[in-house]
Amino acid sequence: MLEGFRFLSITDVPPKEVKEGITAKILKEGTAEDPSVFMELTFAPGAAFGRDEHAELEILHVLEGEFSDGDAVHGPGTVIIGHPGSVHFPASSSGCRVLAFHPQG
């Protein structure tokens, strides 16, 4: 094992429902020393988060399916960067998986 590294399998992380039809697998929780959070979000077909306003930076990477931000639909490979003060309406008509990184927690 490499010193200073932590390894986990995403298949071992249990999903937690965050909204109806949307689950999160928290891969890295924030701490006092490092508030960053890293998670996989899964949207069931037709799931919608509603209005999502960001006080801090959010970086999303669409892994599979189609992710809508309320303005456009984004497919696999798309990286979406939401700056502080930005607002979007996360949803997916067909279902999707997205990695979400919140550097400030």
XYZ file of N, CA, C and O in Angstrom:
420
model
N 0.851 -1.182 0.000
C 0.000 0.000 0.000
C 0.892 1.239 0.000
O 1.842 1.324 0.761
N 0.566 2.191 -0.831
C 1.338 3.412 -0.914
C 1.015 4.326 0.258
O -0.159 4.567 0.570
N 2.043 4.845 0.884
C 1.858 5.730 2.026
C 1.156 7.016 1.580
O 1.489 7.606 0.547
N 0.169 7.435 2.360
C -0.547 8.667 2.074
C -1.714 8.510 1.116
O -2.384 9.485 0.794
N -1.950 7.283 0.633
C -3.064 7.040 -0.280
C -4.138 6.213 0.401
O -3.857 5.419 1.294
N -5.362 6.390 -0.047
C -6.492 5.586 0.408
C -7.173 5.048 -0.838
O -7.356 5.787 -1.808
N -7.540 3.801 -0.841
C -8.165 3.173 -2.002
C -9.521 2.623 -1.607
O -9.693 2.113 -0.501
N -10.496 2.746 -2.516
C -11.791 2.138 -2.286
C -12.402 1.800 -3.633
O -12.028 2.354 -4.658
N -13.315 0.863 -3.604
C -14.044 0.483 -4.811
C -15.420 1.127 -4.747
O -16.126 1.004 -3.737
N -15.797 1.798 -5.814
C -17.101 2.464 -5.842
C -18.239 1.464 -5.635
O -19.285 1.802 -5.107
N -18.000 0.201 -6.010
C -19.037 -0.821 -5.824
C -19.256 -1.148 -4.349
O -20.299 -1.693 -3.986
N -18.305 -0.808 -3.486
C -18.434 -1.065 -2.052
C -19.096 0.083 -1.286
O -19.363 -0.034 -0.100
N -19.334 1.207 -1.958
C -19.913 2.375 -1.301
C -21.434 2.327 -1.450
O -21.945 2.291 -2.575
N -22.159 2.324 -0.344
C -23.626 2.258 -0.446
C -24.205 3.588 -0.926
O -23.752 4.656 -0.511
N -25.227 3.524 -1.792
C -25.870 4.765 -2.242
C -26.810 5.317 -1.176
O -27.401 4.576 -0.408
N -26.907 6.654 -1.129
C -27.837 7.333 -0.230
C -28.773 8.176 -1.091
O -28.317 8.916 -1.959
N -30.062 8.062 -0.853
C -31.004 8.863 -1.627
C -30.912 10.324 -1.184
O -30.994 10.632 -0.001
N -30.721 11.233 -2.160
C -30.647 12.658 -1.855
C -31.911 13.397 -2.288
O -32.237 14.443 -1.731
N -32.578 12.899 -3.270
C -33.882 13.375 -3.749
C -34.551 12.158 -4.366
O -33.878 11.179 -4.702
N -35.847 12.222 -4.566
C -36.526 11.089 -5.179
C -35.912 10.802 -6.550
O -35.828 11.682 -7.409
N -35.419 9.565 -6.720
C -34.823 9.149 -7.978
C -33.372 9.541 -8.163
O -32.784 9.286 -9.216
N -32.766 10.156 -7.143
C -31.356 10.569 -7.235
C -30.613 10.024 -6.021
O -30.993 10.274 -4.880
N -29.550 9.251 -6.293
C -28.734 8.720 -5.208
C -27.311 9.249 -5.324
O -26.847 9.625 -6.400
N -26.622 9.268 -4.183
C -25.229 9.693 -4.122
C -24.414 8.622 -3.432
O -24.832 8.064 -2.421
N -23.263 8.327 -4.009
C -22.252 7.499 -3.356
C -21.134 8.457 -2.965
O -20.448 9.004 -3.826
N -20.983 8.691 -1.663
C -19.967 9.617 -1.179
C -18.621 8.888 -1.177
O -18.411 7.958 -0.402
N -17.745 9.300 -2.056
C -16.441 8.655 -2.200
C -15.386 9.307 -1.315
O -14.437 8.660 -0.900
N -15.586 10.591 -1.045
C -14.697 11.311 -0.127
C -15.511 12.364 0.593
O -16.105 13.230 -0.029
N -15.594 12.236 1.904
C -16.305 13.222 2.717
C -15.347 14.317 3.145
O -14.145 14.103 3.253
N -15.889 15.486 3.385
C -15.072 16.595 3.850
C -14.666 16.429 5.302
O -15.371 15.799 6.094
N -13.525 16.993 5.630
C -13.030 17.012 7.009
C -12.604 18.447 7.329
O -12.546 19.304 6.446
N -12.270 18.706 8.581
C -11.799 20.036 8.968
C -10.519 20.397 8.213
O -10.332 21.541 7.807
N -9.643 19.399 8.004
C -8.373 19.651 7.303
C -8.557 19.763 5.803
O -7.811 20.459 5.127
N -9.543 19.046 5.264
C -9.799 19.039 3.822
C -11.306 18.953 3.602
O -11.878 17.873 3.626
N -11.958 20.088 3.366
C -13.417 20.090 3.248
C -13.954 19.550 1.918
O -15.165 19.421 1.754
N -13.079 19.204 0.973
C -13.546 18.769 -0.346
C -14.389 17.498 -0.256
O -14.161 16.642 0.593
N -15.379 17.428 -1.168
C -16.290 16.289 -1.231
C -16.297 15.782 -2.667
O -16.333 16.570 -3.619
N -16.254 14.454 -2.812
C -16.253 13.813 -4.126
C -17.297 12.707 -4.088
O -17.303 11.900 -3.152
N -18.209 12.697 -5.092
C -19.284 11.706 -5.069
C -19.718 11.333 -6.476
O -19.465 12.069 -7.433
N -20.374 10.188 -6.560
C -21.030 9.774 -7.790
C -22.525 9.958 -7.586
O -23.087 9.467 -6.612
N -23.160 10.682 -8.509
C -24.602 10.870 -8.473
C -25.238 10.026 -9.568
O -24.739 10.006 -10.699
N -26.317 9.351 -9.234
C -27.066 8.568 -10.216
C -28.492 9.098 -10.261
O -29.166 9.174 -9.231
N -28.914 9.489 -11.466
C -30.268 9.987 -11.701
C -31.056 8.888 -12.393
O -30.649 8.397 -13.450
N -32.187 8.500 -11.830
C -33.103 7.574 -12.506
C -33.766 8.334 -13.651
O -33.835 9.571 -13.627
N -34.259 7.628 -14.661
C -34.976 8.318 -15.741
C -36.107 9.197 -15.183
O -36.894 8.752 -14.351
N -36.127 10.453 -15.605
C -37.153 11.391 -15.173
C -36.867 12.105 -13.862
O -37.642 12.976 -13.450
N -35.765 11.787 -13.192
C -35.452 12.412 -11.907
C -35.005 13.860 -12.105
O -34.312 14.187 -13.066
N -35.413 14.712 -11.170
C -35.038 16.122 -11.216
C -34.709 16.608 -9.813
O -35.424 16.298 -8.858
N -33.638 17.360 -9.689
C -33.190 17.868 -8.397
C -33.923 19.139 -7.992
O -34.123 19.409 -6.825
N -34.324 19.932 -8.959
C -34.904 21.240 -8.669
C -33.820 22.309 -8.722
O -32.691 22.062 -9.144
N -34.144 23.485 -8.283
C -33.200 24.606 -8.300
C -32.006 24.290 -7.412
O -32.164 23.882 -6.262
N -30.797 24.487 -7.941
C -29.563 24.203 -7.215
C -28.630 25.399 -7.372
O -28.032 25.598 -8.425
N -28.567 26.212 -6.322
C -27.708 27.405 -6.337
C -26.432 27.098 -5.578
O -26.467 26.502 -4.503
N -25.311 27.537 -6.126
C -24.009 27.192 -5.553
C -23.335 28.366 -4.865
O -23.120 29.405 -5.486
N -23.027 28.168 -3.589
C -22.248 29.144 -2.849
C -20.757 28.927 -3.126
O -19.956 29.848 -3.005
N -20.418 27.697 -3.505
C -19.021 27.324 -3.755
C -18.904 26.675 -5.133
O -19.903 26.305 -5.747
N -17.694 26.481 -5.584
C -17.400 25.841 -6.865
C -17.907 24.392 -6.890
O -17.775 23.665 -5.899
N -18.481 23.975 -8.023
C -18.880 22.587 -8.247
C -18.373 22.174 -9.629
O -18.527 22.918 -10.601
N -17.771 20.997 -9.698
C -17.299 20.456 -10.973
C -17.979 19.110 -11.185
O -17.898 18.223 -10.327
N -18.668 18.968 -12.321
C -19.382 17.736 -12.662
C -18.755 17.117 -13.899
O -18.335 17.828 -14.810
N -18.717 15.793 -13.931
C -18.270 15.054 -15.113
C -19.331 14.005 -15.423
O -19.580 13.118 -14.603
N -19.962 14.129 -16.586
C -21.000 13.178 -16.980
C -20.326 11.888 -17.443
O -19.537 11.895 -18.399
N -20.617 10.779 -16.754
C -20.024 9.481 -17.082
C -20.836 8.727 -18.125
O -20.292 8.148 -19.051
N -22.153 8.716 -17.925
C -23.029 8.009 -18.872
C -24.426 8.606 -18.799
O -24.801 9.224 -17.798
N -25.168 8.435 -19.878
C -26.522 8.964 -19.948
C -26.517 10.425 -20.353
O -25.526 10.945 -20.869
N -27.651 11.075 -20.107
C -27.819 12.481 -20.461
C -28.194 13.288 -19.231
O -29.190 12.994 -18.567
N -27.397 14.299 -18.947
C -27.602 15.188 -17.804
C -28.070 16.539 -18.318
O -27.461 17.119 -19.215
N -29.168 17.032 -17.762
C -29.686 18.347 -18.135
C -29.429 19.316 -16.992
O -29.605 18.972 -15.821
N -29.029 20.536 -17.349
C -28.794 21.566 -16.334
C -29.911 22.619 -16.314
O -29.816 23.624 -15.639
N -30.977 22.369 -17.090
C -32.072 23.320 -17.186
C -31.962 24.209 -18.407
O -32.898 24.917 -18.763
N -30.802 24.173 -19.062
C -30.578 24.983 -20.254
C -30.221 24.120 -21.462
O -30.623 24.406 -22.572
N -29.465 23.045 -21.211
C -28.999 22.161 -22.280
C -28.866 20.749 -21.738
O -28.854 20.525 -20.525
N -28.755 19.800 -22.652
C -28.545 18.395 -22.288
C -27.094 18.047 -22.614
O -26.594 18.374 -23.690
N -26.427 17.381 -21.665
C -25.002 17.076 -21.792
C -24.791 15.570 -21.732
O -25.330 14.900 -20.853
N -23.979 15.042 -22.643
C -23.716 13.616 -22.713
C -22.403 13.226 -22.062
O -21.684 14.065 -21.505
N -22.071 11.933 -22.144
C -20.843 11.409 -21.548
C -19.604 12.173 -22.011
O -19.481 12.535 -23.180
N -18.721 12.416 -21.053
C -17.476 13.122 -21.335
C -17.556 14.609 -21.076
O -16.534 15.287 -21.010
N -18.761 15.138 -20.882
C -18.910 16.569 -20.641
C -18.473 16.913 -19.221
O -18.817 16.215 -18.270
N -17.719 17.994 -19.082
C -17.348 18.544 -17.777
C -18.078 19.872 -17.628
O -18.041 20.714 -18.526
N -18.759 20.042 -16.506
C -19.548 21.239 -16.230
C -18.970 21.889 -14.979
O -18.834 21.231 -13.946
N -18.631 23.162 -15.076
C -18.047 23.879 -13.943
C -19.020 24.966 -13.517
O -19.313 25.883 -14.291
N -19.541 24.828 -12.317
C -20.469 25.814 -11.759
C -19.735 26.682 -10.756
O -19.255 26.198 -9.736
N -19.625 27.962 -11.067
C -18.910 28.895 -10.193
C -19.815 29.392 -9.073
O -21.052 29.304 -9.179
N -19.245 29.915 -7.995
C -20.057 30.450 -6.910
C -21.089 31.450 -7.443
O -20.770 32.287 -8.296
N -22.323 31.306 -6.982
C -23.415 32.161 -7.418
C -24.193 31.608 -8.602
O -25.235 32.136 -8.958
N -23.685 30.528 -9.210
C -24.379 29.939 -10.359
C -25.599 29.141 -9.903
O -25.665 28.655 -8.779
N -26.572 29.037 -10.812
C -27.813 28.306 -10.549
C -28.076 27.384 -11.728
O -27.927 27.786 -12.882
N -28.439 26.139 -11.428
C -28.895 25.222 -12.483
C -29.991 24.342 -11.923
O -30.336 24.424 -10.746
N -30.566 23.523 -12.797
C -31.695 22.673 -12.438
C -31.386 21.239 -12.870
O -31.896 20.771 -13.884
N -30.524 20.521 -12.119
C -30.097 19.182 -12.520
C -31.261 18.221 -12.697
O -32.153 18.142 -11.845
N -31.228 17.484 -13.815
C -32.275 16.512 -14.118
C -31.756 15.570 -15.204
O -30.715 15.819 -15.821
N -32.499 14.486 -15.416
C -32.174 13.575 -16.510
C -33.448 12.881 -16.969
O -34.114 12.214 -16.169
N -33.779 13.049 -18.238
C -34.977 12.386 -18.760
C -34.734 10.902 -18.988
O -35.633 10.088 -18.839
N -33.497 10.526 -19.326
C -33.175 9.127 -19.635
C -32.385 8.422 -18.545
O -32.153 7.220 -18.622
N -31.933 9.155 -17.522
C -31.073 8.606 -16.482
C -29.614 8.907 -16.798
O -29.245 9.037 -17.966
N -28.806 9.037 -15.755
C -27.376 9.301 -15.969
C -26.580 9.036 -14.696
O -27.146 8.891 -13.607
N -25.265 8.962 -14.881
C -24.309 8.903 -13.768
C -23.343 10.062 -13.952
O -22.829 10.291 -15.052
N -23.079 10.774 -12.853
C -22.247 11.970 -12.878
C -21.297 11.940 -11.685
O -21.714 11.604 -10.569
N -20.030 12.291 -11.912
C -19.114 12.506 -10.799
C -19.200 13.974 -10.416
O -19.201 14.854 -11.289
N -19.299 14.249 -9.126
C -19.389 15.617 -8.624
C -18.264 15.877 -7.648
O -18.029 15.087 -6.719
N -17.557 16.999 -7.838
C -16.462 17.400 -6.967
C -16.755 18.797 -6.433
O -17.055 19.715 -7.204
N -16.720 18.925 -5.119
C -16.916 20.206 -4.440
C -15.632 20.495 -3.665
O -15.457 19.991 -2.554
N -14.712 21.303 -4.237
C -13.420 21.543 -3.596
C -13.529 22.157 -2.202
O -12.720 21.854 -1.321
N -14.521 23.031 -1.984
C -14.670 23.675 -0.693
C -15.669 22.964 0.214
O -15.985 23.438 1.284
N -16.183 21.835 -0.237
C -17.135 21.073 0.575
C -18.556 21.266 0.183
O -18.915 21.925 -0.751
